[in-house]
Amino acid sequence: SDTILFGETAAVFNFNRVARALRKLATHYLGLVLTNYFDDFPQLEAEALAESARDDLAEFFDILGWEVARQPSKDRAFAKEFEMLGVVIVLRAAAQGRVVLRNKPERVEEIGRTIAEALARGRLRPAEAASLAGRLQHLEAAFYGRCGAVALRAVRQRAAEGGGQGALEGGLSTALRWLASFLPAARPRELLLFDGRRPVVVLTDGACEEEAKPGKRPRTLVTVGAVLADGTAPELFFEMVIPEPVAESW
């Protein structure tokens, strides 16, 4: 067969091993700057060498007998602003040390329509929630970090329910309304290449434990804490016990 049967056991894993080997060969022997995500091979190059690098990679695949997409929608020319794996990367200010990552406008609009339809119907079925959670996960990983994690958790919980009409309840409805207002207004992510400032590291943790004392009924003890460090001393930290009424409301 000339194709990989992706329904077979470990087919995707084995394909990724081959794709990674191709990437390693191209970077090591040809000195190309590229990576891969499954069968996508995004490539980066200085403007003066762009045409040569593109031709080198195409000939590399031809020599090894790999057929690659040649249509313009797949085999795109180098540009200072381009789309890679659903993310728009802007390199116009890269020489000044600034790279901008932003979402595809149509992706945000598509998610917005899904949320608006769910709010108008007053329900979000588990299958719909699973699809929405997957798209939101991509946005969280690429752009927003932990911002929106609480709302995403509510969508995932609905996806895990496995049946029913999916009526919107208070927490999920609030999460969808927050997402509908946040996504269109969220700023693109900026990467500062020459920023010499130390990063600020925030470590958080929480615990939920049963506390038993002689002669008293067991109670649930919920605690949270955090440490903030930026390379200077002393680090800032806090710890606290969550009041029972607050913990019970969760």
mmCIF file of C-alpha atoms in Angstrom:
data_model
loop_
_atom_site.group_PDB
_atom_site.id
_atom_site.type_symbol
_atom_site.label_atom_id
_atom_site.label_comp_id
_atom_site.label_asym_id
_atom_site.label_seq_id
_atom_site.Cartn_x
_atom_site.Cartn_y
_atom_site.Cartn_z
ATOM 1 C CA SER A 1 0.000 0.000 0.000
ATOM 2 C CA ASP A 2 1.140 3.575 -0.707
ATOM 3 C CA THR A 3 -0.794 5.021 2.204
ATOM 4 C CA ILE A 4 -0.650 4.692 5.960
ATOM 5 C CA LEU A 5 -3.743 3.119 7.497
ATOM 6 C CA PHE A 6 -4.447 5.532 10.319
ATOM 7 C CA GLY A 7 -7.030 3.223 11.849
ATOM 8 C CA GLU A 8 -4.373 0.668 12.724
ATOM 9 C CA THR A 9 -2.838 0.378 16.168
ATOM 10 C CA ALA A 10 -0.029 2.904 16.746
ATOM 11 C CA ALA A 11 -0.261 4.138 13.138
ATOM 12 C CA VAL A 12 -0.088 7.819 14.126
ATOM 13 C CA PHE A 13 2.761 7.159 16.556
ATOM 14 C CA ASN A 14 4.760 5.325 13.887
ATOM 15 C CA PHE A 15 4.090 8.024 11.292
ATOM 16 C CA ASN A 16 5.336 10.673 13.718
ATOM 17 C CA ARG A 17 8.590 8.730 14.132
ATOM 18 C CA VAL A 18 9.121 8.897 10.370
ATOM 19 C CA ALA A 19 8.147 12.593 10.210
ATOM 20 C CA ARG A 20 10.571 13.409 13.003
ATOM 21 C CA ALA A 21 13.344 11.510 11.221
ATOM 22 C CA LEU A 22 12.714 13.561 8.071
ATOM 23 C CA ARG A 23 12.888 16.751 10.100
ATOM 24 C CA LYS A 24 16.157 15.690 11.758
ATOM 25 C CA LEU A 25 17.740 14.849 8.416
ATOM 26 C CA ALA A 26 16.707 18.168 6.874
ATOM 27 C CA THR A 27 17.961 20.246 9.792
ATOM 28 C CA HIS A 28 21.206 18.331 10.286
ATOM 29 C CA TYR A 29 22.371 17.812 6.697
ATOM 30 C CA LEU A 30 20.813 20.815 4.951
ATOM 31 C CA GLY A 31 20.953 23.303 7.804
ATOM 32 C CA LEU A 32 17.274 24.180 7.375
ATOM 33 C CA VAL A 33 15.217 25.782 10.138
ATOM 34 C CA LEU A 34 11.984 23.820 10.388
ATOM 35 C CA THR A 35 9.862 21.739 12.682
ATOM 36 C CA ASN A 36 6.970 19.371 12.177
ATOM 37 C CA TYR A 37 3.545 18.701 13.601
ATOM 38 C CA PHE A 38 2.375 15.364 12.221
ATOM 39 C CA ASP A 39 2.627 15.916 8.439
ATOM 40 C CA ASP A 40 3.008 19.711 8.534
ATOM 41 C CA PHE A 41 6.554 21.066 8.160
ATOM 42 C CA PRO A 42 6.635 24.804 8.964
ATOM 43 C CA GLN A 43 9.874 26.414 7.792
ATOM 44 C CA LEU A 44 11.676 29.634 8.766
ATOM 45 C CA GLU A 45 14.490 31.343 6.891
ATOM 46 C CA ALA A 46 16.274 34.664 6.410
ATOM 47 C CA GLU A 47 14.812 36.659 3.536
ATOM 48 C CA ALA A 48 17.976 36.447 1.409
ATOM 49 C CA LEU A 49 17.991 32.627 1.616
ATOM 50 C CA ALA A 50 14.246 31.987 1.500
ATOM 51 C CA GLU A 51 13.953 30.858 -2.117
ATOM 52 C CA SER A 52 16.996 28.602 -1.856
ATOM 53 C CA ALA A 53 15.770 27.031 1.401
ATOM 54 C CA ARG A 54 12.338 26.348 -0.064
ATOM 55 C CA ASP A 55 13.852 24.665 -3.129
ATOM 56 C CA ASP A 56 16.224 22.631 -0.957
ATOM 57 C CA LEU A 57 13.394 21.225 1.149
ATOM 58 C CA ALA A 58 11.304 20.369 -1.920
ATOM 59 C CA GLU A 59 14.240 18.542 -3.545
ATOM 60 C CA PHE A 60 14.999 16.801 -0.238
ATOM 61 C CA PHE A 61 11.534 15.221 -0.222
ATOM 62 C CA ASP A 62 11.775 14.365 -3.932
ATOM 63 C CA ILE A 63 15.111 12.572 -3.497
ATOM 64 C CA LEU A 64 13.691 10.460 -0.652
ATOM 65 C CA GLY A 65 10.560 9.648 -2.634
ATOM 66 C CA TRP A 66 8.028 11.566 -0.531
ATOM 67 C CA GLU A 67 5.150 13.216 -2.351
ATOM 68 C CA VAL A 68 4.233 16.574 -0.804
ATOM 69 C CA ALA A 69 1.357 18.941 -1.488
ATOM 70 C CA ARG A 70 2.185 21.469 -4.213
ATOM 71 C CA GLN A 71 -1.091 23.403 -4.338
ATOM 72 C CA PRO A 72 -0.799 27.080 -3.295
ATOM 73 C CA SER A 73 -3.044 26.611 -0.259
ATOM 74 C CA LYS A 74 -0.537 24.099 1.179
ATOM 75 C CA ASP A 75 2.854 25.000 -0.332
ATOM 76 C CA ARG A 76 2.911 28.672 0.570
ATOM 77 C CA ALA A 77 5.707 31.118 -0.121
ATOM 78 C CA PHE A 78 7.674 32.704 2.721
ATOM 79 C CA ALA A 79 6.050 35.801 4.208
ATOM 80 C CA LYS A 80 6.472 38.132 7.174
ATOM 81 C CA GLU A 81 2.960 37.228 8.308
ATOM 82 C CA PHE A 82 1.799 33.650 7.901
ATOM 83 C CA GLU A 83 -0.468 31.014 9.343
ATOM 84 C CA MET A 84 0.975 27.920 10.992
ATOM 85 C CA LEU A 85 -1.256 25.254 12.520
ATOM 86 C CA GLY A 86 -4.138 27.668 12.985
ATOM 87 C CA VAL A 87 -1.951 30.408 14.514
ATOM 88 C CA VAL A 88 -1.069 33.645 12.699
ATOM 89 C CA ILE A 89 2.586 34.570 13.271
ATOM 90 C CA VAL A 90 3.686 38.138 12.544
ATOM 91 C CA LEU A 91 7.430 38.688 12.026
ATOM 92 C CA ARG A 92 7.306 42.283 10.755
ATOM 93 C CA ALA A 93 9.069 43.565 13.904
ATOM 94 C CA ALA A 94 11.271 40.510 14.487
ATOM 95 C CA ALA A 95 14.442 42.507 13.768
ATOM 96 C CA GLN A 96 13.441 44.793 16.640
ATOM 97 C CA GLY A 97 12.916 41.797 18.910
ATOM 98 C CA ARG A 98 9.136 41.430 18.794
ATOM 99 C CA VAL A 99 7.111 38.523 17.404
ATOM 100 C CA VAL A 100 3.313 38.596 17.568
ATOM 101 C CA LEU A 101 1.055 35.548 17.740
ATOM 102 C CA ARG A 102 -2.633 36.078 17.087
ATOM 103 C CA ASN A 103 -5.654 34.007 16.415
ATOM 104 C CA LYS A 104 -7.295 33.589 13.066
ATOM 105 C CA PRO A 105 -10.289 35.973 13.132
ATOM 106 C CA GLU A 106 -12.502 33.341 11.535
ATOM 107 C CA ARG A 107 -11.643 30.873 14.307
ATOM 108 C CA VAL A 108 -12.773 33.303 17.003
ATOM 109 C CA GLU A 109 -15.918 34.092 15.015
ATOM 110 C CA GLU A 110 -16.701 30.386 14.613
ATOM 111 C CA ILE A 111 -16.342 29.743 18.348
ATOM 112 C CA GLY A 112 -18.409 32.848 19.060
ATOM 113 C CA ARG A 113 -21.239 31.559 16.866
ATOM 114 C CA THR A 114 -21.201 28.191 18.618
ATOM 115 C CA ILE A 115 -21.429 29.866 22.029
ATOM 116 C CA ALA A 116 -24.145 32.280 20.895
ATOM 117 C CA GLU A 117 -26.253 29.416 19.521
ATOM 118 C CA ALA A 118 -25.892 27.456 22.761
ATOM 119 C CA LEU A 119 -26.910 30.459 24.849
ATOM 120 C CA ALA A 120 -29.891 31.165 22.586
ATOM 121 C CA ARG A 121 -31.099 27.543 22.818
ATOM 122 C CA GLY A 122 -30.379 27.343 26.528
ATOM 123 C CA ARG A 123 -28.495 24.066 26.202
ATOM 124 C CA LEU A 124 -25.166 22.581 25.185
ATOM 125 C CA ARG A 125 -25.100 18.852 24.524
ATOM 126 C CA PRO A 126 -22.066 16.820 25.687
ATOM 127 C CA ALA A 127 -20.933 16.132 22.107
ATOM 128 C CA GLU A 128 -21.113 19.841 21.297
ATOM 129 C CA ALA A 129 -19.252 20.658 24.508
ATOM 130 C CA ALA A 130 -16.488 18.182 23.600
ATOM 131 C CA SER A 131 -15.998 19.850 20.209
ATOM 132 C CA LEU A 132 -16.023 23.315 21.766
ATOM 133 C CA ALA A 133 -13.567 22.260 24.483
ATOM 134 C CA GLY A 134 -11.107 21.015 21.856
ATOM 135 C CA ARG A 135 -11.151 24.356 20.044
ATOM 136 C CA LEU A 136 -10.847 26.302 23.288
ATOM 137 C CA GLN A 137 -7.950 24.101 24.384
ATOM 138 C CA HIS A 138 -6.047 25.133 21.267
ATOM 139 C CA LEU A 139 -6.593 28.815 22.064
ATOM 140 C CA GLU A 140 -5.548 28.349 25.685
ATOM 141 C CA ALA A 141 -2.336 26.558 24.737
ATOM 142 C CA ALA A 142 -1.328 28.965 21.967
ATOM 143 C CA PHE A 143 -2.351 32.330 23.357
ATOM 144 C CA TYR A 144 -3.983 32.675 26.740
ATOM 145 C CA GLY A 145 -2.150 30.308 29.093
ATOM 146 C CA ARG A 146 -4.235 29.720 32.210
ATOM 147 C CA CYS A 147 -6.532 32.644 31.466
ATOM 148 C CA GLY A 148 -9.923 31.087 30.824
ATOM 149 C CA ALA A 149 -9.066 27.794 32.529
ATOM 150 C CA VAL A 150 -12.087 28.000 34.846
ATOM 151 C CA ALA A 151 -14.467 28.545 31.930
ATOM 152 C CA LEU A 152 -12.842 25.737 29.959
ATOM 153 C CA ARG A 153 -13.227 23.407 32.940
ATOM 154 C CA ALA A 154 -16.974 24.037 32.973
ATOM 155 C CA VAL A 155 -17.213 23.154 29.271
ATOM 156 C CA ARG A 156 -15.171 19.979 29.809
ATOM 157 C CA GLN A 157 -17.413 18.905 32.670
ATOM 158 C CA ARG A 158 -20.426 19.121 30.370
ATOM 159 C CA ALA A 159 -18.544 17.133 27.711
ATOM 160 C CA ALA A 160 -17.926 14.343 30.245
ATOM 161 C CA GLU A 161 -21.585 13.930 31.204
ATOM 162 C CA GLY A 162 -22.336 11.544 28.348
ATOM 163 C CA GLY A 163 -26.021 12.190 27.662
ATOM 164 C CA GLY A 164 -29.149 14.224 28.313
ATOM 165 C CA GLN A 165 -30.514 17.402 26.820
ATOM 166 C CA GLY A 166 -27.610 19.485 28.086
ATOM 167 C CA ALA A 167 -29.584 22.327 29.657
ATOM 168 C CA LEU A 168 -27.402 25.269 30.614
ATOM 169 C CA GLU A 169 -26.977 25.653 34.343
ATOM 170 C CA GLY A 170 -25.632 28.629 36.266
ATOM 171 C CA GLY A 171 -21.916 27.814 36.170
ATOM 172 C CA LEU A 172 -21.799 26.718 32.543
ATOM 173 C CA SER A 173 -23.992 29.586 31.384
ATOM 174 C CA THR A 174 -21.737 32.069 33.176
ATOM 175 C CA ALA A 175 -18.643 30.461 31.625
ATOM 176 C CA LEU A 176 -20.060 30.685 28.100
ATOM 177 C CA ARG A 177 -21.050 34.318 28.552
ATOM 178 C CA TRP A 178 -17.570 35.133 29.833
ATOM 179 C CA LEU A 179 -15.951 33.393 26.861
ATOM 180 C CA ALA A 180 -18.253 35.225 24.442
ATOM 181 C CA SER A 181 -17.042 38.577 25.795
ATOM 182 C CA PHE A 182 -13.398 37.643 26.393
ATOM 183 C CA LEU A 183 -12.376 36.001 23.100
ATOM 184 C CA PRO A 184 -13.092 38.926 20.732
ATOM 185 C CA ALA A 185 -11.388 41.373 23.115
ATOM 186 C CA ALA A 186 -8.308 39.282 23.976
ATOM 187 C CA ARG A 187 -5.041 40.858 22.886
ATOM 188 C CA PRO A 188 -2.548 39.014 20.651
ATOM 189 C CA ARG A 189 0.380 37.413 22.406
ATOM 190 C CA GLU A 190 3.728 39.186 22.092
ATOM 191 C CA LEU A 191 7.087 37.428 22.375
ATOM 192 C CA LEU A 192 9.969 39.754 23.280
ATOM 193 C CA LEU A 193 13.136 38.215 21.877
ATOM 194 C CA PHE A 194 15.696 40.557 23.448
ATOM 195 C CA ASP A 195 14.053 41.133 26.818
ATOM 196 C CA GLY A 196 16.724 40.692 29.477
ATOM 197 C CA ARG A 197 14.371 40.949 32.429
ATOM 198 C CA ARG A 198 14.039 37.925 34.683
ATOM 199 C CA PRO A 199 10.760 36.055 34.365
ATOM 200 C CA VAL A 200 8.306 36.161 37.234
ATOM 201 C CA VAL A 201 7.471 32.620 38.348
ATOM 202 C CA VAL A 202 4.216 31.969 40.186
ATOM 203 C CA LEU A 203 3.720 28.578 41.836
ATOM 204 C CA THR A 204 0.275 27.729 43.196
ATOM 205 C CA ASP A 205 -1.090 24.715 45.012
ATOM 206 C CA GLY A 206 -4.163 23.608 46.892
ATOM 207 C CA ALA A 207 -5.298 20.676 48.984
ATOM 208 C CA CYS A 208 -8.553 19.147 50.142
ATOM 209 C CA GLU A 209 -8.150 16.789 53.107
ATOM 210 C CA GLU A 210 -10.207 15.205 55.841
ATOM 211 C CA GLU A 211 -9.224 16.538 59.260
ATOM 212 C CA ALA A 212 -10.185 14.398 62.241
ATOM 213 C CA LYS A 213 -9.791 15.502 65.875
ATOM 214 C CA PRO A 214 -10.556 13.373 68.964
ATOM 215 C CA GLY A 215 -14.126 13.885 70.107
ATOM 216 C CA LYS A 216 -15.123 15.959 67.071
ATOM 217 C CA ARG A 217 -16.720 15.043 63.780
ATOM 218 C CA PRO A 218 -14.354 14.960 60.786
ATOM 219 C CA ARG A 219 -14.347 18.050 58.614
ATOM 220 C CA THR A 220 -12.958 18.814 55.199
ATOM 221 C CA LEU A 221 -9.984 21.160 55.316
ATOM 222 C CA VAL A 222 -9.373 23.111 52.107
ATOM 223 C CA THR A 223 -6.140 25.101 51.826
ATOM 224 C CA VAL A 224 -4.451 27.139 49.113
ATOM 225 C CA GLY A 225 -1.091 28.833 48.761
ATOM 226 C CA ALA A 226 1.258 30.466 46.286
ATOM 227 C CA VAL A 227 4.875 31.544 45.883
ATOM 228 C CA LEU A 228 6.042 34.398 43.653
ATOM 229 C CA ALA A 229 9.721 34.516 42.673
ATOM 230 C CA ASP A 230 11.627 36.800 40.279
ATOM 231 C CA GLY A 231 15.208 35.941 41.163
ATOM 232 C CA THR A 232 15.432 38.392 44.012
ATOM 233 C CA ALA A 233 15.187 37.553 47.707
ATOM 234 C CA PRO A 234 13.039 37.106 49.619
ATOM 235 C CA GLU A 235 10.295 35.449 47.617
ATOM 236 C CA LEU A 236 6.714 36.471 48.273
ATOM 237 C CA PHE A 237 4.278 33.822 49.430
ATOM 238 C CA PHE A 238 0.958 33.277 51.144
ATOM 239 C CA GLU A 239 -1.073 30.414 52.568
ATOM 240 C CA MET A 240 -4.614 30.261 53.865
ATOM 241 C CA VAL A 241 -7.427 27.974 54.904
ATOM 242 C CA ILE A 242 -10.592 28.412 52.850
ATOM 243 C CA PRO A 243 -13.620 29.098 55.098
ATOM 244 C CA GLU A 244 -16.067 26.197 55.201
ATOM 245 C CA PRO A 245 -19.021 28.157 53.733
ATOM 246 C CA VAL A 246 -16.869 29.157 50.741
ATOM 247 C CA ALA A 247 -15.576 25.618 50.228
ATOM 248 C CA GLU A 248 -19.091 24.183 50.466
ATOM 249 C CA SER A 249 -20.304 26.598 47.785
ATOM 250 C CA TRP A 250 -17.746 25.085 45.405
#
